[in-house]
């Protein structure tokens, strides 16, 4: 029947995506591990303290990369498997929680973050998935900030509640997204710029999480000027 054929096609697509996921994940997990092993072997032969400190710093960087990537895999798994659980969420508190975890990210102390546009704002949705989305958007905004003398980097979070949906905006004046990358930034494992040394999973998971909570994640961006991400979540009326 037509329905059975559609189900088979969906299953074949899911299996293909899973194969690609497993292949890419195993590759991206083994790269930092090989780097760590190489640095451990070199440091065993090194007598100079300054060089040893340099090797240990590089090992720490690789460990943080692994940790972040494993976190994204867990987000992917949770988003795929957990039921949607609705609760009343204070958006300022959630963003503050995320920012507290990002405070050790490189460049965090240089960026001005404004949460005034979400003061006293609350919404009913799935907290785990909303946190996955906002963590990704805020982390990227910190990571891809521009370093220009007369242009202090900023991130602004605003929100509004309309009759049928909530709208949350995350705006920055960072590097922006090259036009040729804009259509693909939500694709699994896509890395938009040479500086994007992460897994390429983050925005893919963010969009998948948005869909799970009756939402839609879109972006407007001018390369060299900044980006505006818009998360629209339908109200559970």
XYZ file of N, CA and C in Angstrom:
711
model
N 0.853 -1.196 0.000
C 0.000 0.000 0.000
C 0.890 1.248 0.000
N 0.251 2.371 -0.307
C 0.988 3.643 -0.382
C 1.569 4.019 0.984
N 0.792 3.774 2.043
C 1.226 4.110 3.405
C 2.441 3.272 3.805
N 2.422 1.994 3.465
C 3.542 1.097 3.792
C 4.806 1.529 3.057
N 4.633 1.911 1.795
C 5.761 2.383 0.998
C 6.367 3.647 1.616
N 5.486 4.536 2.065
C 5.949 5.780 2.708
C 6.726 5.465 3.991
N 6.194 4.514 4.790
C 6.865 4.119 6.040
C 8.245 3.519 5.749
N 8.312 2.667 4.702
C 9.594 2.060 4.323
C 10.607 3.113 3.887
N 10.110 4.097 3.131
C 10.988 5.191 2.698
C 11.506 6.003 3.881
N 10.606 6.258 4.842
C 10.995 6.998 6.051
C 12.038 6.221 6.852
N 11.832 4.887 6.944
C 12.762 4.027 7.688
C 14.130 3.979 7.001
N 14.120 3.883 5.672
C 15.375 3.856 4.906
C 16.132 5.170 5.101
N 15.380 6.292 5.096
C 15.998 7.608 5.305
C 16.579 7.704 6.712
N 15.817 7.211 7.718
C 16.283 7.255 9.116
C 17.541 6.412 9.296
N 17.565 5.224 8.671
C 18.749 4.354 8.769
C 19.972 4.981 8.121
N 19.735 5.623 6.971
C 20.828 6.288 6.264
C 21.401 7.425 7.115
N 20.496 8.196 7.738
C 20.925 9.301 8.592
C 21.659 8.784 9.822
N 21.181 7.656 10.374
C 21.835 7.060 11.541
C 23.238 6.572 11.192
N 23.377 5.920 10.025
C 24.702 5.455 9.575
C 25.669 6.628 9.462
N 25.172 7.709 8.849
C 26.007 8.895 8.668
C 26.376 9.495 10.022
N 25.390 9.505 10.934
C 25.603 10.038 12.278
C 26.692 9.253 13.001
N 26.573 7.925 12.995
C 27.537 7.057 13.689
C 28.939 7.218 13.090
N 29.017 7.257 11.751
C 30.317 7.407 11.082
C 30.978 8.733 11.473
N 30.213 9.826 11.381
C 30.770 11.148 11.683
C 31.120 11.283 13.155
N 30.263 10.752 14.028
C 30.529 10.832 15.467
C 31.805 10.076 15.819
N 31.966 8.858 15.289
C 33.162 8.073 15.618
C 34.415 8.793 15.124
N 34.320 9.447 13.952
C 35.460 10.205 13.412
C 35.769 11.406 14.301
N 34.707 12.156 14.690
C 34.918 13.373 15.476
C 35.322 13.082 16.921
N 34.978 11.899 17.423
C 35.430 11.519 18.767
C 36.880 11.041 18.749
N 37.258 10.338 17.689
C 38.622 9.765 17.659
C 39.689 10.832 17.398
N 39.343 11.913 16.672
C 40.344 12.950 16.356
C 40.948 13.592 17.615
N 40.135 14.119 18.559
C 40.749 14.687 19.768
C 41.454 13.636 20.625
N 40.949 12.390 20.618
C 41.612 11.335 21.395
C 43.014 11.050 20.848
N 43.135 11.013 19.519
C 44.458 10.803 18.900
C 45.386 11.967 19.228
N 44.828 13.181 19.206
C 45.602 14.375 19.548
C 46.109 14.286 20.990
N 45.223 13.869 21.914
C 45.619 13.729 23.331
C 46.722 12.691 23.476
N 46.565 11.537 22.821
C 47.580 10.470 22.923
C 48.931 10.946 22.382
N 48.897 11.673 21.262
C 50.142 12.213 20.691
C 50.828 13.163 21.652
N 50.041 14.046 22.268
C 50.598 15.019 23.219
C 51.128 14.338 24.479
N 50.445 13.289 24.941
C 50.918 12.530 26.110
C 52.276 11.900 25.807
N 52.404 11.298 24.627
C 53.673 10.659 24.240
C 54.822 11.666 24.125
N 54.527 12.836 23.518
C 55.566 13.872 23.386
C 55.989 14.385 24.767
N 54.996 14.618 25.643
C 55.302 15.199 26.960
C 56.137 14.261 27.828
N 56.015 12.948 27.579
C 56.832 11.983 28.341
C 58.332 12.211 28.113
N 58.659 12.722 26.913
C 60.080 12.904 26.565
C 60.559 14.329 26.831
N 59.646 15.200 27.233
C 59.989 16.626 27.387
C 60.470 16.933 28.801
N 61.566 17.676 28.896
C 62.119 18.042 30.217
C 61.809 19.505 30.571
N 61.569 20.334 29.547
C 61.356 21.759 29.766
C 59.956 22.028 30.327
N 59.889 22.715 31.480
C 58.596 22.959 32.155
C 57.638 23.800 31.313
N 58.177 24.816 30.625
C 57.326 25.696 29.812
C 56.676 24.906 28.671
N 57.476 24.031 28.042
C 56.936 23.201 26.952
C 55.886 22.228 27.488
N 56.155 21.671 28.665
C 55.199 20.732 29.283
C 53.866 21.426 29.551
N 53.939 22.669 30.075
C 52.701 23.428 30.336
C 51.922 23.637 29.039
N 52.665 23.931 27.960
C 52.050 24.128 26.644
C 51.318 22.848 26.193
N 51.976 21.702 26.372
C 51.348 20.416 25.986
C 50.095 20.157 26.819
N 50.195 20.432 28.142
C 49.039 20.189 29.019
C 47.863 21.103 28.658
N 48.157 22.344 28.272
C 47.095 23.257 27.844
C 46.393 22.725 26.595
N 47.198 22.178 25.663
C 46.618 21.603 24.443
C 45.787 20.361 24.745
N 46.262 19.565 25.691
C 45.495 18.375 26.116
C 44.157 18.821 26.710
N 44.196 19.860 27.557
C 42.966 20.381 28.178
C 41.975 20.871 27.114
N 42.490 21.569 26.084
C 41.632 22.046 24.988
C 40.934 20.872 24.302
N 41.696 19.807 24.019
C 41.115 18.619 23.369
C 40.067 17.951 24.257
N 40.319 17.931 25.570
C 39.361 17.329 26.509
C 38.056 18.136 26.517
N 38.176 19.472 26.518
C 36.977 20.326 26.488
C 36.178 20.103 25.202
N 36.911 19.922 24.083
C 36.239 19.648 22.799
C 35.441 18.354 22.875
N 36.094 17.323 23.431
C 35.426 16.028 23.593
C 34.190 16.160 24.466
N 34.358 16.881 25.584
C 33.260 17.052 26.539
C 32.064 17.740 25.870
N 32.345 18.810 25.104
C 31.278 19.551 24.418
C 30.580 18.669 23.388
N 31.363 17.883 22.661
C 30.801 17.024 21.625
C 29.923 15.926 22.232
N 30.394 15.333 23.327
C 29.607 14.296 24.012
C 28.295 14.908 24.532
N 28.365 16.157 25.015
C 27.156 16.867 25.458
C 26.153 17.004 24.326
N 26.660 17.304 23.115
C 25.759 17.451 21.956
C 25.132 16.109 21.562
N 25.910 15.033 21.654
C 25.364 13.702 21.340
C 24.245 13.354 22.333
N 24.457 13.682 23.611
C 23.428 13.434 24.628
C 22.174 14.270 24.350
N 22.384 15.535 23.948
C 21.246 16.386 23.576
C 20.465 15.762 22.426
N 21.193 15.281 21.424
C 20.580 14.641 20.254
C 19.723 13.452 20.696
N 20.306 12.621 21.568
C 19.611 11.419 22.038
C 18.377 11.784 22.859
N 18.540 12.735 23.792
C 17.402 13.144 24.636
C 16.276 13.716 23.799
N 16.653 14.554 22.817
C 15.637 15.186 21.977
C 14.860 14.148 21.165
N 15.567 13.118 20.683
C 14.924 12.084 19.869
C 13.985 11.210 20.695
N 14.351 10.932 21.957
C 13.662 9.875 22.700
C 12.707 10.352 23.787
N 12.997 11.485 24.421
C 12.166 11.886 25.557
C 10.844 12.492 25.105
N 9.789 12.176 25.882
C 8.477 12.775 25.634
C 8.544 14.270 25.931
N 7.706 15.043 25.259
C 7.621 16.479 25.545
C 6.961 16.658 26.912
N 7.614 17.474 27.763
C 7.102 17.713 29.113
C 6.923 19.216 29.296
N 5.682 19.658 29.498
C 5.388 21.097 29.567
C 5.508 21.629 30.987
N 6.123 22.821 31.085
C 6.155 23.496 32.382
C 6.265 25.005 32.165
N 5.947 25.744 33.215
C 6.044 27.202 33.152
C 7.509 27.593 33.384
N 8.098 28.327 32.437
C 9.529 28.630 32.488
C 9.752 30.133 32.556
N 10.563 30.572 33.527
C 11.001 31.954 33.578
C 12.205 32.078 32.652
N 12.045 32.856 31.572
C 13.071 32.899 30.518
C 14.376 33.534 31.000
N 14.287 34.556 31.849
C 15.510 35.186 32.382
C 16.324 34.177 33.181
N 15.650 33.429 34.060
C 16.357 32.438 34.884
C 17.018 31.368 34.019
N 16.306 30.929 32.969
C 16.864 29.896 32.088
C 18.098 30.430 31.357
N 18.018 31.644 30.818
C 19.167 32.233 30.104
C 20.346 32.441 31.048
N 20.047 32.864 32.289
C 21.108 33.074 33.274
C 21.823 31.764 33.595
N 21.027 30.691 33.707
C 21.564 29.341 33.953
C 22.521 28.929 32.819
N 22.111 29.180 31.585
C 22.928 28.847 30.410
C 24.207 29.683 30.404
N 24.063 30.997 30.653
C 25.218 31.905 30.623
C 26.226 31.576 31.724
N 25.738 31.125 32.882
C 26.647 30.706 33.962
C 27.533 29.554 33.502
N 26.965 28.657 32.697
C 27.746 27.521 32.181
C 28.690 27.928 31.055
N 28.396 29.080 30.405
C 29.234 29.535 29.287
C 30.339 30.491 29.730
N 30.359 30.856 31.015
C 31.251 31.951 31.441
C 32.740 31.641 31.269
N 33.095 30.346 31.137
C 34.506 30.001 30.923
C 34.844 29.875 29.434
N 33.843 30.077 28.572
C 34.095 30.005 27.131
C 34.967 31.187 26.711
N 35.906 30.933 25.820
C 36.827 31.977 25.367
C 36.054 33.169 24.791
N 36.403 34.375 25.251
C 35.761 35.593 24.746
C 34.501 35.995 25.496
N 34.054 35.174 26.460
C 32.797 35.461 27.167
C 32.863 36.800 27.910
N 34.013 37.060 28.560
C 34.150 38.272 29.382
C 34.191 39.553 28.545
N 34.378 39.429 27.230
C 34.480 40.618 26.363
C 33.116 41.054 25.808
N 32.094 40.232 26.020
C 30.824 40.463 25.321
C 29.765 41.042 26.266
N 29.014 42.000 25.760
C 27.927 42.592 26.548
C 26.631 41.834 26.256
N 26.019 41.321 27.309
C 24.809 40.519 27.122
C 23.629 41.232 27.771
N 22.596 41.484 26.991
C 21.412 42.166 27.505
C 20.219 41.210 27.556
N 19.659 41.075 28.762
C 18.452 40.251 28.950
C 17.252 41.123 29.333
N 17.403 42.446 29.172
C 16.321 43.360 29.580
C 15.030 43.101 28.793
N 15.169 42.645 27.556
C 14.000 42.402 26.703
C 13.215 41.148 27.061
N 13.678 40.415 28.100
C 12.912 39.229 28.539
C 12.566 39.331 30.025
N 12.663 40.537 30.564
C 12.377 40.737 31.988
C 10.944 40.321 32.305
N 10.789 39.479 33.313
C 9.467 38.971 33.744
C 8.736 38.155 32.675
N 9.456 37.678 31.674
C 8.806 36.909 30.603
C 8.786 35.425 30.982
N 7.621 34.821 30.889
C 7.532 33.371 31.126
C 6.720 32.732 30.010
N 6.966 31.450 29.804
C 6.247 30.724 28.760
C 6.089 29.269 29.169
N 5.118 28.608 28.547
C 4.875 27.191 28.847
C 5.376 26.364 27.659
N 6.399 25.578 27.914
C 6.943 24.680 26.880
C 7.818 23.624 27.564
N 8.604 22.907 26.773
C 9.492 21.875 27.297
C 10.838 22.512 27.647
N 11.200 22.504 28.928
C 12.408 23.215 29.396
C 13.685 22.619 28.819
N 13.774 21.288 28.804
C 14.996 20.641 28.321
C 15.291 21.048 26.878
N 14.263 21.044 26.028
C 14.467 21.366 24.610
C 14.719 22.863 24.405
N 14.020 23.698 25.155
C 14.262 25.137 25.045
C 15.702 25.457 25.467
N 16.174 24.756 26.479
C 17.556 24.975 26.959
C 18.570 24.544 25.889
N 18.321 23.429 25.226
C 19.195 22.960 24.143
C 19.300 24.049 23.057
N 18.148 24.603 22.673
C 18.118 25.609 21.594
C 18.874 26.869 22.006
N 18.518 27.418 23.173
C 19.112 28.686 23.599
C 20.596 28.534 23.934
N 20.977 27.398 24.488
C 22.386 27.142 24.785
C 23.206 27.200 23.495
N 22.658 26.610 22.442
C 23.358 26.608 21.165
C 23.481 28.016 20.598
N 22.381 28.758 20.603
C 22.384 30.110 20.030
C 23.311 31.045 20.803
N 23.259 30.992 22.123
C 24.093 31.878 22.947
C 25.570 31.496 22.846
N 25.845 30.200 22.854
C 27.226 29.723 22.737
C 27.841 30.150 21.405
N 27.078 30.012 20.312
C 27.561 30.430 18.987
C 27.804 31.934 18.926
N 26.901 32.700 19.545
C 27.038 34.160 19.525
C 28.312 34.603 20.249
N 28.666 33.910 21.321
C 29.923 34.207 22.033
C 31.112 33.800 21.160
N 31.028 32.622 20.593
C 32.137 32.053 19.819
C 32.464 32.866 18.564
N 31.431 33.346 17.869
C 31.654 34.018 16.583
C 31.527 35.543 16.680
N 31.905 36.079 17.834
C 31.916 37.537 17.975
C 33.045 38.132 17.128
N 32.850 39.382 16.696
C 33.889 40.091 15.937
C 34.827 40.789 16.920
N 36.101 40.833 16.593
C 37.056 41.551 17.436
C 37.446 42.836 16.689
N 36.689 43.904 16.919
C 36.955 45.189 16.265
C 36.989 46.266 17.354
N 38.019 47.112 17.310
C 38.275 48.082 18.382
C 37.060 48.940 18.723
N 36.422 49.548 17.709
C 35.341 50.496 17.988
C 33.945 49.875 17.973
N 33.892 48.560 17.974
C 32.590 47.897 17.895
C 32.466 46.840 18.999
N 32.063 47.261 20.216
C 31.963 46.299 21.321
C 30.972 45.180 20.976
N 31.364 43.925 21.180
C 30.453 42.818 20.852
C 29.272 42.758 21.816
N 28.094 42.432 21.282
C 26.916 42.318 22.148
C 26.053 41.123 21.733
N 25.269 40.659 22.696
C 24.193 39.685 22.452
C 22.958 40.246 23.148
N 21.840 40.285 22.426
C 20.587 40.782 23.009
C 19.514 39.702 22.856
N 18.873 39.369 23.971
C 17.770 38.395 23.942
C 16.473 39.150 24.226
N 15.499 39.005 23.321
C 14.186 39.628 23.520
C 13.098 38.581 23.273
N 11.904 38.869 23.752
C 10.794 37.915 23.552
C 9.462 38.640 23.586
N 8.472 38.042 22.928
C 7.105 38.576 23.031
C 6.110 37.418 22.951
N 4.981 37.612 23.613
C 3.906 36.608 23.579
C 2.778 37.144 22.711
N 2.433 36.401 21.682
C 1.322 36.780 20.802
C 0.142 35.828 21.059
N -0.949 36.032 20.360
C -2.172 35.250 20.637
C -1.945 33.746 20.494
N -1.210 33.344 19.440
C -1.083 31.902 19.166
C 0.318 31.344 19.406
N 1.304 32.227 19.603
C 2.675 31.721 19.761
C 3.558 32.685 20.554
N 4.710 32.152 20.973
C 5.765 32.957 21.587
C 6.852 33.188 20.542
N 7.469 34.361 20.592
C 8.623 34.632 19.737
C 9.811 35.010 20.616
N 10.932 34.306 20.428
C 12.169 34.616 21.159
C 13.237 34.958 20.124
N 13.948 36.075 20.357
C 14.976 36.526 19.414
C 16.334 36.576 20.109
N 17.355 36.049 19.436
C 18.735 36.172 19.919
C 19.523 36.891 18.825
N 19.969 38.115 19.150
C 20.645 38.952 18.155
C 22.091 39.211 18.582
N 22.995 39.248 17.606
C 24.390 39.595 17.901
C 24.956 40.449 16.770
N 26.095 41.084 17.040
C 26.784 41.865 16.001
C 28.106 41.178 15.637
N 28.039 39.855 15.580
C 29.232 39.057 15.326
C 29.586 38.931 13.857
N 30.246 37.834 13.529
C 30.760 37.633 12.168
C 29.646 37.500 11.125
N 28.489 37.035 11.541
C 27.418 36.776 10.578
C 27.690 35.490 9.805
N 26.764 35.147 8.931
C 26.844 33.871 8.193
C 27.038 34.174 6.713
N 28.049 33.581 6.067
C 28.239 33.807 4.621
C 26.980 33.384 3.857
N 26.613 34.140 2.797
C 25.372 33.838 2.056
C 25.291 32.387 1.586
N 26.422 31.824 1.125
C 26.403 30.450 0.598
C 26.176 29.407 1.696
N 26.391 29.810 2.963
C 26.225 28.867 4.073
C 24.842 28.955 4.714
N 24.112 30.055 4.427
C 22.884 30.326 5.176
C 21.838 29.226 5.051
N 21.716 28.647 3.862
C 20.718 27.595 3.639
C 21.105 26.280 4.309
N 22.389 26.141 4.636
C 22.871 24.835 5.110
C 23.243 24.787 6.590
N 23.143 25.919 7.283
C 23.655 25.934 8.667
C 22.882 24.999 9.599
N 21.649 24.635 9.217
C 20.872 23.721 10.057
C 21.046 22.258 9.631
N 21.905 21.998 8.650
C 22.155 20.618 8.210
C 23.058 19.888 9.209
N 22.834 18.577 9.327
C 23.662 17.777 10.231
C 25.129 17.815 9.798
N 26.010 18.119 10.747
C 27.475 18.132 10.573
C 27.996 19.234 9.647
N 27.148 20.238 9.322
C 27.644 21.324 8.461
C 28.413 22.335 9.309
N 29.621 22.668 8.859
C 30.428 23.700 9.515
C 30.535 24.879 8.549
N 30.032 26.029 8.975
C 29.867 27.168 8.062
C 31.123 27.940 7.731
N 32.080 27.998 8.678
C 33.292 28.792 8.444
C 34.496 28.007 8.947
N 35.713 28.398 8.538
C 36.919 27.724 9.048
C 37.030 27.804 10.569
N 36.436 28.860 11.163
C 36.478 28.998 12.631
C 35.501 28.050 13.325
N 34.579 27.492 12.549
C 33.582 26.588 13.145
C 34.215 25.215 13.358
N 34.976 25.120 14.452
C 35.701 23.862 14.686
C 34.925 22.903 15.592
N 33.623 23.165 15.753
C 32.797 22.259 16.555
C 32.363 21.062 15.728
N 31.325 20.391 16.204
C 30.881 19.152 15.560
C 30.016 19.410 14.324
N 29.431 20.609 14.225
C 28.464 20.852 13.149
C 27.104 20.241 13.465
N 26.926 19.815 14.723
C 25.654 19.204 15.143
C 24.714 20.201 15.809
N 25.286 21.248 16.416
C 24.521 22.122 17.305
C 23.250 22.696 16.724
N 23.343 23.387 15.587
C 22.163 24.034 15.012
C 21.183 23.020 14.436
N 21.703 21.885 13.982
C 20.825 20.796 13.521
C 19.949 20.320 14.687
N 20.581 20.075 15.844
C 19.840 19.617 17.025
C 18.873 20.704 17.493
N 19.322 21.974 17.440
C 18.459 23.089 17.867
C 17.185 23.140 17.031
N 17.322 22.997 15.704
C 16.128 23.026 14.844
C 15.242 21.803 15.100
N 15.858 20.620 15.267
C 15.074 19.403 15.576
C 14.314 19.576 16.888
N 14.982 20.162 17.902
C 14.344 20.386 19.208
C 13.178 21.362 19.061
N 13.357 22.397 18.222
C 12.276 23.371 17.988
C 11.053 22.677 17.392
N 11.292 21.786 16.442
C 10.170 21.078 15.803
C 9.419 20.199 16.800
N 10.160 19.602 17.749
C 9.531 18.732 18.758
C 8.573 19.505 19.660
N 8.822 20.825 19.838
C 7.963 21.608 20.735
C 7.045 22.543 19.940
N 6.674 22.097 18.714
C 5.753 22.893 17.890
C 6.353 24.247 17.530
N 7.653 24.248 17.272
C 8.324 25.511 17.005
C 9.049 25.523 15.676
N 9.635 26.685 15.398
C 10.360 26.877 14.144
C 11.535 27.795 14.443
N 12.727 27.398 13.975
C 13.933 28.203 14.195
C 14.431 28.730 12.854
N 14.521 30.057 12.740
C 14.977 30.670 11.487
C 16.055 31.705 11.799
N 16.736 32.157 10.747
C 17.814 33.135 10.943
C 17.807 34.185 9.838
N 18.122 35.414 10.217
C 18.446 36.481 9.270
C 19.869 36.899 9.602
N 20.714 37.038 8.586
C 22.103 37.368 8.874
C 22.719 38.165 7.734
N 23.553 39.133 8.114
C 24.349 39.869 7.133
C 25.805 39.566 7.439
N 26.489 38.977 6.476
C 27.881 38.565 6.692
C 28.736 39.785 7.041
N 29.439 39.680 8.168
C 30.270 40.794 8.623
C 29.546 41.755 9.547
N 28.216 41.594 9.681
C 27.423 42.537 10.500
C 26.779 41.872 11.720
N 26.389 40.594 11.581
C 25.745 39.926 12.707
C 24.570 39.062 12.283
N 23.923 38.454 13.281
C 22.827 37.515 13.017
C 21.669 37.749 13.974
N 20.480 37.405 13.496
C 19.276 37.443 14.328
C 18.569 36.101 14.171
N 18.583 35.307 15.248
C 17.869 34.031 15.250
C 16.490 34.243 15.866
N 15.482 33.645 15.237
C 14.102 33.785 15.690
C 13.534 32.393 15.987
N 13.153 32.193 17.240
C 12.500 30.950 17.647
C 11.027 31.244 17.883
N 10.178 30.626 17.077
C 8.727 30.808 17.213
C 8.144 29.499 17.732
N 7.451 29.561 18.866
C 6.870 28.357 19.473
C 5.358 28.524 19.574
N 4.620 27.614 18.960
C 3.148 27.673 19.051
C 2.719 27.407 20.491
N 1.736 28.170 20.940
C 1.195 27.946 22.279
C 0.355 26.675 22.284
N 0.432 25.941 23.380
C -0.430 24.766 23.545
C -1.780 25.260 24.083
N -2.677 25.596 23.167
C -3.945 26.235 23.572
C -4.969 25.188 23.999
